[in-house]
Tab-separated table of C-alpha atoms and ligand atoms in Angstrom:
chain	number	residue	atom	x	y	z
Q	626	MET	CA	0.032	-0.091	0.057
Q	627	LEU	CA	1.381	3.470	-0.824
Q	628	LEU	CA	1.710	5.357	2.442
Q	629	TYR	CA	3.786	8.169	1.034
Q	630	PHE	CA	5.035	9.875	-2.175
Q	631	ARG	CA	8.090	12.027	-2.942
Q	632	THR	CA	8.208	15.588	-4.135
Q	633	GLY	CA	11.764	16.289	-4.891
Q	634	VAL	CA	13.689	15.103	-1.756
Q	635	ARG	CA	10.657	15.698	0.513
Q	636	ARG	CA	8.383	12.519	1.414
Q	637	VAL	CA	4.597	13.575	1.872
Q	638	TRP	CA	2.692	11.077	3.856
Q	639	LEU	CA	-0.551	10.286	2.441
Q	640	LEU	CA	-2.867	9.735	5.035
Q	641	PRO	CA	-2.379	12.952	7.058
Q	642	THR	CA	-2.213	14.750	3.781
Q	643	LEU	CA	-5.898	13.364	2.817
Q	644	PHE	CA	-7.178	14.122	6.277
Q	645	GLN	CA	-5.872	17.865	6.139
Q	646	ALA	CA	-7.522	18.209	2.680
Q	647	ILE	CA	-10.776	16.912	3.798
Q	648	LYS	CA	-10.844	18.843	6.876
Q	649	GLY	CA	-10.064	22.052	4.751
Q	650	ARG	CA	-12.910	21.398	2.230
Q	651	SER	CA	-15.513	20.790	4.899
Q	652	ARG	CA	-14.245	24.091	6.702
Q	653	LYS	CA	-14.688	25.932	3.495
Q	654	PHE	CA	-18.051	24.142	2.631
Q	655	TYR	CA	-19.334	25.145	6.227
Q	656	CYS	CA	-18.156	28.621	5.861
Q	657	SER	CA	-19.862	29.051	2.392
Q	658	MET	CA	-23.266	28.021	3.925
Q	659	ALA	CA	-25.032	31.104	5.088
Q	660	GLU	CA	-26.627	30.807	8.572
Q	661	ALA	CA	-30.264	29.830	8.352
Q	662	ALA	CA	-32.839	32.394	9.303
Q	663	PRO	CA	-34.841	31.061	12.218
Q	664	SER	CA	-38.427	29.438	11.643
Q	665	TYR	CA	-41.445	31.242	12.764
Q	666	GLU	CA	-41.519	28.675	15.764
Q	667	ASP	CA	-38.081	29.623	16.691
Q	668	ILE	CA	-38.969	33.369	16.749
Q	669	GLN	CA	-42.041	32.367	18.669
Q	670	LYS	CA	-39.808	30.814	21.351
Q	671	ILE	CA	-37.804	34.017	21.803
Q	672	SER	CA	-40.968	35.910	22.203
Q	673	ASP	CA	-42.451	33.504	24.704
Q	674	PHE	CA	-39.000	33.473	26.541
Q	675	LEU	CA	-39.174	37.177	27.002
Q	676	LEU	CA	-42.968	37.226	28.008
Q	677	THR	CA	-41.779	34.861	30.926
Q	678	LYS	CA	-39.422	37.599	32.075
Q	679	THR	CA	-42.100	40.149	32.458
Q	680	LYS	CA	-45.554	41.042	33.467
Q	681	HIS	CA	-45.822	43.593	31.003
Q	682	ARG	CA	-47.718	43.225	27.784
Q	683	PRO	CA	-46.708	45.970	25.495
Q	684	LYS	CA	-48.373	47.119	22.055
Q	685	ILE	CA	-45.643	49.627	21.385
Q	686	ALA	CA	-42.045	49.144	20.864
Q	687	VAL	CA	-39.218	51.668	20.590
Q	688	ILE	CA	-35.731	50.966	19.180
Q	689	CYS	CA	-33.204	53.362	20.235
Q	690	GLY	CA	-30.603	54.751	18.063
Q	691	SER	CA	-26.811	55.510	18.930
Q	692	GLY	CA	-26.573	57.464	21.961
Q	693	LEU	CA	-30.359	57.752	22.246
Q	694	GLY	CA	-30.829	54.710	24.705
Q	695	GLY	CA	-31.634	57.258	27.490
Q	696	LEU	CA	-35.234	57.020	26.742
Q	697	ALA	CA	-35.252	53.292	28.064
Q	698	ASP	CA	-33.924	54.641	31.506
Q	699	ILE	CA	-36.920	56.705	32.117
Q	700	VAL	CA	-39.168	53.572	31.766
Q	701	GLU	CA	-41.031	53.073	34.974
Q	702	ASP	CA	-41.594	49.642	36.777
Q	703	GLN	CA	-39.206	48.270	34.460
Q	704	ASN	CA	-38.002	44.605	33.675
Q	705	ALA	CA	-34.618	44.796	31.774
Q	706	ILE	CA	-33.345	41.784	30.093
Q	707	ASP	CA	-29.791	41.626	28.624
Q	708	TYR	CA	-29.553	40.408	25.131
Q	709	LYS	CA	-27.060	38.014	26.182
Q	710	GLU	CA	-29.738	36.268	28.542
Q	711	ILE	CA	-32.083	35.850	25.606
Q	712	PRO	CA	-31.480	32.377	23.754
Q	713	ASN	CA	-30.703	32.707	20.085
Q	714	PHE	CA	-30.459	36.336	20.124
Q	715	PRO	CA	-27.689	38.576	18.717
Q	716	ARG	CA	-25.428	40.747	20.931
Q	717	SER	CA	-24.993	44.660	20.800
Q	718	THR	CA	-21.252	45.371	20.039
Q	719	VAL	CA	-21.438	49.161	19.207
Q	720	PRO	CA	-20.608	51.951	21.857
Q	721	GLY	CA	-23.721	53.821	22.872
Q	722	HIS	CA	-25.885	50.513	22.413
Q	723	LYS	CA	-26.194	49.024	25.969
Q	724	GLY	CA	-27.656	45.587	24.599
Q	725	ARG	CA	-30.800	45.367	26.900
Q	726	MET	CA	-34.525	44.765	26.160
Q	727	VAL	CA	-36.433	47.048	28.729
Q	728	PHE	CA	-40.268	46.564	29.346
Q	729	GLY	CA	-42.212	48.841	31.514
Q	730	LEU	CA	-44.307	52.010	31.411
Q	731	LEU	CA	-43.543	55.254	29.503
Q	732	ALA	CA	-46.022	58.033	29.894
Q	733	GLY	CA	-48.472	55.646	31.491
Q	734	LYS	CA	-48.432	53.140	28.180
Q	735	THR	CA	-46.873	49.748	28.395
Q	736	VAL	CA	-43.767	49.574	26.122
Q	737	VAL	CA	-40.570	47.634	25.301
Q	738	CYS	CA	-37.606	49.505	24.423
Q	739	MET	CA	-34.469	48.037	22.672
Q	740	GLN	CA	-31.697	49.894	24.233
Q	741	GLY	CA	-29.167	48.861	21.525
Q	742	ARG	CA	-29.780	47.667	17.843
Q	743	PHE	CA	-27.999	45.550	15.577
Q	744	HIS	CA	-26.181	46.704	12.557
Q	745	PRO	CA	-25.101	44.980	9.349
Q	746	TYR	CA	-21.433	46.149	9.753
Q	747	GLU	CA	-21.285	44.350	12.951
Q	748	GLY	CA	-21.376	41.270	10.652
Q	749	TYR	CA	-25.014	40.429	11.161
Q	750	PRO	CA	-27.146	39.415	8.089
Q	751	LEU	CA	-30.108	41.805	7.735
Q	752	TRP	CA	-32.669	39.117	8.695
Q	753	LYS	CA	-30.804	39.015	12.130
Q	754	VAL	CA	-30.712	42.786	12.442
Q	755	ALA	CA	-34.654	42.737	11.807
Q	756	LEU	CA	-35.185	39.582	13.941
Q	757	PRO	CA	-36.005	41.634	17.240
Q	758	VAL	CA	-39.179	43.145	15.050
Q	759	ARG	CA	-40.481	39.786	14.446
Q	760	VAL	CA	-39.850	38.826	17.971
Q	761	PHE	CA	-41.996	41.996	18.680
Q	762	LYS	CA	-44.857	41.009	16.326
Q	763	LEU	CA	-45.168	37.891	17.928
Q	764	MET	CA	-45.335	39.477	21.479
Q	765	GLY	CA	-48.384	41.544	20.179
Q	766	ILE	CA	-46.492	44.882	19.012
Q	767	GLU	CA	-48.766	46.877	16.967
Q	768	THR	CA	-46.697	50.172	16.784
Q	769	LEU	CA	-42.908	50.566	16.319
Q	770	PHE	CA	-40.905	53.764	17.132
Q	771	VAL	CA	-37.453	53.758	15.429
Q	772	THR	CA	-34.720	56.332	16.154
Q	773	ASN	CA	-31.288	56.854	14.825
Q	774	ALA	CA	-28.346	58.978	14.760
Q	775	ALA	CA	-27.515	60.427	11.268
Q	776	GLY	CA	-25.416	62.666	9.287
Q	777	ALA	CA	-27.174	65.595	7.522
Q	778	LEU	CA	-26.934	65.313	3.786
Q	779	ASN	CA	-29.337	68.428	3.456
Q	780	SER	CA	-27.132	71.620	4.045
Q	781	SER	CA	-30.309	73.505	5.221
Q	782	PHE	CA	-30.225	71.099	8.268
Q	783	ASN	CA	-28.362	71.637	11.547
Q	784	VAL	CA	-26.527	69.660	14.172
Q	785	GLY	CA	-29.119	68.616	16.742
Q	786	ASP	CA	-32.206	68.882	14.343
Q	787	ILE	CA	-34.668	66.040	14.794
Q	788	MET	CA	-35.792	64.627	11.324
Q	789	LEU	CA	-39.127	62.965	10.919
Q	790	MET	CA	-38.647	60.308	8.551
Q	791	LYS	CA	-41.006	60.411	5.547
Q	792	ASP	CA	-39.180	57.907	3.334
Q	793	HIS	CA	-35.909	55.893	2.881
Q	794	ILE	CA	-33.548	54.942	0.254
Q	795	SER	CA	-31.864	51.689	1.055
Q	796	MET	CA	-28.464	51.393	-0.631
Q	797	PRO	CA	-28.037	47.759	0.318
Q	798	GLY	CA	-31.650	47.154	-0.635
Q	799	LEU	CA	-31.089	48.560	-4.160
Q	800	ALA	CA	-28.073	46.362	-4.446
Q	801	GLY	CA	-29.897	43.351	-3.616
Q	802	ASP	CA	-29.638	43.014	0.110
Q	803	ASN	CA	-32.899	43.088	2.108
Q	804	ALA	CA	-34.038	41.854	5.474
Q	805	LEU	CA	-36.920	39.805	3.715
Q	806	LYS	CA	-34.386	38.019	1.181
Q	807	GLY	CA	-34.785	34.202	1.256
Q	808	HIS	CA	-37.669	32.183	2.036
Q	809	ASN	CA	-40.748	34.188	2.533
Q	810	GLU	CA	-42.724	33.291	6.032
Q	811	ASP	CA	-46.383	33.885	4.990
Q	812	ARG	CA	-47.485	33.856	8.563
Q	813	PHE	CA	-45.363	37.234	8.823
Q	814	GLY	CA	-46.433	38.719	5.533
Q	815	PRO	CA	-46.449	38.700	1.720
Q	816	ARG	CA	-43.497	37.777	-0.607
Q	817	PHE	CA	-43.805	41.268	-2.153
Q	818	PRO	CA	-44.801	43.727	0.377
Q	819	ALA	CA	-45.387	47.412	-0.407
Q	820	VAL	CA	-43.117	50.121	1.390
Q	821	SER	CA	-44.341	53.451	-0.314
Q	822	ASP	CA	-46.268	54.173	3.023
Q	823	ALA	CA	-43.593	52.699	5.359
Q	824	TYR	CA	-43.809	55.884	7.527
Q	825	ASN	CA	-47.076	56.136	9.092
Q	826	SER	CA	-48.349	59.697	8.044
Q	827	GLU	CA	-50.873	60.046	11.102
Q	828	LEU	CA	-47.915	59.436	13.442
Q	829	ARG	CA	-45.827	61.973	11.686
Q	830	GLN	CA	-48.712	64.601	11.922
Q	831	LEU	CA	-48.939	63.873	15.586
Q	832	ALA	CA	-45.158	64.248	15.788
Q	833	ARG	CA	-45.365	67.743	13.953
Q	834	ASP	CA	-48.177	68.708	16.346
Q	835	ILE	CA	-46.517	67.773	19.564
Q	836	GLY	CA	-43.355	69.401	18.236
Q	837	LYS	CA	-45.139	72.603	17.837
Q	838	GLU	CA	-46.650	72.460	21.466
Q	839	LEU	CA	-43.395	71.790	22.601
Q	840	GLY	CA	-41.798	74.576	20.800
Q	841	PHE	CA	-39.740	72.391	18.724
Q	842	GLU	CA	-40.394	73.810	15.522
Q	843	SER	CA	-36.976	75.507	14.770
Q	844	PHE	CA	-35.132	71.983	14.833
Q	845	MET	CA	-37.870	69.847	13.556
Q	846	GLN	CA	-37.251	68.946	9.866
Q	847	GLU	CA	-38.859	66.148	7.692
Q	848	GLY	CA	-36.871	64.125	5.099
Q	849	VAL	CA	-35.527	60.993	3.480
Q	850	TYR	CA	-33.234	58.799	5.254
Q	851	VAL	CA	-30.628	57.000	3.300
Q	852	GLN	CA	-29.290	53.637	4.759
Q	853	VAL	CA	-25.689	52.761	3.859
Q	854	GLY	CA	-23.673	49.729	4.842
Q	855	GLY	CA	-20.997	51.220	6.936
Q	856	PRO	CA	-18.945	51.115	9.151
Q	857	SER	CA	-16.677	53.724	7.323
Q	858	TYR	CA	-18.532	56.877	7.099
Q	859	GLU	CA	-19.030	58.435	3.489
Q	860	THR	CA	-16.467	59.816	1.341
Q	861	ILE	CA	-17.186	63.401	-0.002
Q	862	ALA	CA	-18.023	61.982	-3.476
Q	863	GLU	CA	-20.463	59.505	-1.842
Q	864	CYS	CA	-22.302	62.300	-0.013
Q	865	LYS	CA	-22.725	64.527	-2.978
Q	866	LEU	CA	-24.159	61.392	-4.777
Q	867	LEU	CA	-26.555	60.634	-1.877
Q	868	ARG	CA	-27.694	64.267	-1.770
Q	869	MET	CA	-28.404	64.127	-5.620
Q	870	LEU	CA	-30.487	61.054	-5.135
Q	871	GLY	CA	-32.843	62.800	-2.844
Q	872	GLY	CA	-31.299	61.840	0.561
Q	873	ASP	CA	-31.548	64.321	3.441
Q	874	ALA	CA	-29.802	62.246	6.238
Q	875	VAL	CA	-27.726	59.242	6.004
Q	876	GLY	CA	-26.990	56.372	8.379
Q	877	MET	CA	-26.264	52.796	8.861
Q	878	SER	CA	-29.386	51.206	10.323
Q	879	THR	CA	-33.170	51.299	10.656
Q	880	VAL	CA	-34.397	50.297	7.100
Q	881	PRO	CA	-34.099	46.608	7.735
Q	882	GLU	CA	-36.032	46.976	10.960
Q	883	VAL	CA	-38.836	49.052	9.013
Q	884	ILE	CA	-39.142	46.669	6.287
Q	885	ALA	CA	-39.578	43.731	8.499
Q	886	ALA	CA	-42.139	45.769	10.597
Q	887	ARG	CA	-44.105	46.741	7.610
Q	888	HIS	CA	-44.058	43.180	6.083
Q	889	CYS	CA	-45.657	41.964	9.200
Q	890	GLY	CA	-48.392	44.892	9.549
Q	891	ILE	CA	-46.660	46.812	12.352
Q	892	ARG	CA	-47.177	50.631	11.903
Q	893	VAL	CA	-43.904	52.627	11.934
Q	894	PHE	CA	-42.882	56.037	13.229
Q	895	GLY	CA	-38.985	56.912	12.321
Q	896	MET	CA	-36.977	59.698	13.678
Q	897	SER	CA	-33.356	60.585	12.878
Q	898	LEU	CA	-31.234	62.830	15.220
Q	899	VAL	CA	-28.787	64.950	13.068
Q	900	THR	CA	-25.568	64.357	14.903
Q	901	ASN	CA	-23.395	65.881	12.359
Q	902	MET	CA	-23.096	67.482	9.057
Q	903	VAL	CA	-21.678	65.280	6.439
Q	904	VAL	CA	-18.451	66.283	4.766
Q	905	MET	CA	-19.289	67.550	1.329
Q	906	ASP	CA	-16.430	69.984	0.481
Q	907	TYR	CA	-12.670	68.988	-0.014
Q	908	ASP	CA	-11.398	72.079	1.722
Q	909	ALA	CA	-13.524	71.261	4.877
Q	910	LYS	CA	-11.488	70.765	8.153
Q	911	GLY	CA	-12.388	67.774	10.340
Q	912	THR	CA	-14.071	64.363	9.883
Q	913	VAL	CA	-17.155	62.712	11.157
Q	914	ASN	CA	-16.398	60.466	14.297
Q	915	HIS	CA	-18.684	58.478	16.553
Q	916	GLU	CA	-17.669	60.425	19.686
Q	917	GLU	CA	-19.428	63.432	18.088
Q	918	VAL	CA	-22.542	61.331	17.473
Q	919	LEU	CA	-22.899	60.233	20.890
Q	920	GLU	CA	-22.240	63.725	22.246
Q	921	THR	CA	-24.910	65.266	20.047
Q	922	GLY	CA	-27.225	62.363	21.221
Q	923	LYS	CA	-26.655	63.240	24.724
Q	924	ARG	CA	-27.456	66.903	24.025
Q	925	ARG	CA	-30.616	66.406	22.425
Q	926	ALA	CA	-31.707	63.186	24.344
Q	927	GLN	CA	-34.267	64.990	26.651
Q	928	ASP	CA	-36.028	66.679	23.745
Q	929	MET	CA	-36.229	63.398	21.936
Q	930	GLN	CA	-37.527	61.720	24.983
Q	931	LYS	CA	-40.261	64.433	25.482
Q	932	LEU	CA	-41.345	64.084	22.000
Q	933	VAL	CA	-41.560	60.276	21.811
Q	934	SER	CA	-43.253	60.074	25.432
Q	935	LYS	CA	-45.907	62.648	24.404
Q	936	MET	CA	-46.702	60.880	21.173
Q	937	ILE	CA	-46.923	57.509	23.122
Q	938	ALA	CA	-49.040	59.103	25.805
Q	939	GLN	CA	-51.563	60.031	22.982
Q	940	LEU	CA	-51.750	56.589	21.326
Q	941	PRO	CA	-55.016	54.815	21.938
Q	942	GLY	CA	-54.905	51.546	24.244
Q	943	GLN	CA	-53.144	50.905	27.520
N	619	R1P	O1	-28.220	54.182	13.516
N	619	R1P	P1	-27.867	54.281	14.641
N	619	R1P	O2	-27.881	52.748	15.494
N	619	R1P	O3	-28.469	55.240	15.420
N	619	R1P	O4	-26.251	54.550	14.739
N	619	R1P	C1	-25.617	55.534	13.681
N	619	R1P	O5	-24.351	56.028	14.562
N	619	R1P	C2	-23.163	55.030	14.026
N	619	R1P	C3	-22.131	55.797	13.516
N	619	R1P	O6	-21.678	56.917	14.368
N	619	R1P	C4	-23.684	53.998	13.078
N	619	R1P	O7	-24.219	52.855	13.679
N	619	R1P	C5	-25.094	54.765	12.607
N	619	R1P	O8	-25.988	53.943	12.012
N	620	GUN	N1	-23.329	56.834	7.712
N	620	GUN	C1	-23.326	57.574	8.468
N	620	GUN	N2	-23.938	57.265	9.782
N	620	GUN	C2	-23.980	58.140	10.502
N	620	GUN	N3	-24.445	58.248	11.904
N	620	GUN	C3	-24.342	59.350	12.514
N	620	GUN	N4	-23.671	60.295	11.632
N	620	GUN	C4	-23.495	59.409	10.555
N	620	GUN	C5	-22.948	59.887	9.161
N	620	GUN	O1	-22.499	61.020	8.894
N	620	GUN	N5	-22.982	58.984	8.250
């Protein structure tokens, strides 16, 4: 039996070589297999698990953006569950995202807040980024508030402005990546859902009215959010392109959550905090950085909290 062969003066042992080849191939095969999205039943288990950890039964969910998690801290009578305690749930890895699910009362209404979201640049496929929204659906959520930190593409905006989202442009979506890619689970929604009305117009009107009441008019805007992949911020040429396409603000999140929510019939209110102006000029000094993003979040946090709380207070139901 041939146990080895020669390459020049070297003797190559056959069995170990064969073993290494099989091991390498199986690793390659394993790596090339995309992680399967969880089934409806798997998502039901996550939802059931969460409901065993709290007496609260919310119909309203809030996803807090970078530096905007303070809203969850003002939730009363709260039960907070770390993401790492939740079976088959992703982890938050980004500074400014605590990684907790907070159940309790906000403005007298039962809510659940995600203090920390997931982003594609953390290495998560879009279905995983959007997984919490499906968990929410199975918990009975009917209305989703999404917030994010974003850079202003619109030069008439200022740092600290709150932009009500009226629409989005998804660069990953246009390039073929979407939270709904893959097998469609009909129990959540249709294969081809419409998203032209993704951002609920009545909730936007409510935000405008409450913004007026609170004296926020001078820093309230309305516009189109552009989702990019990140984690690098945009080049000057990219910012010019996104502005030409009709974007008012740019960030690396939110859209997968919104698409998953609309797919399963949850109504959505979206809001961006303008944490920085994007760099549009080759002579500009300075660049964008995440510390600046978190700092602006802190400065405007209370106003965002007031707006969201007052809106939630006016929603029907408990
Ligand atoms: O969208 P959120 O989570 O608010 O965070 C925004 O801020 C981070 C960049 O500073 C990116 O994650 C961007 O998407
Ligand atoms: N992509 C992107 N995300 C952000 N999040 C906060 N600011 C920015 C920005 O300027 N660009």
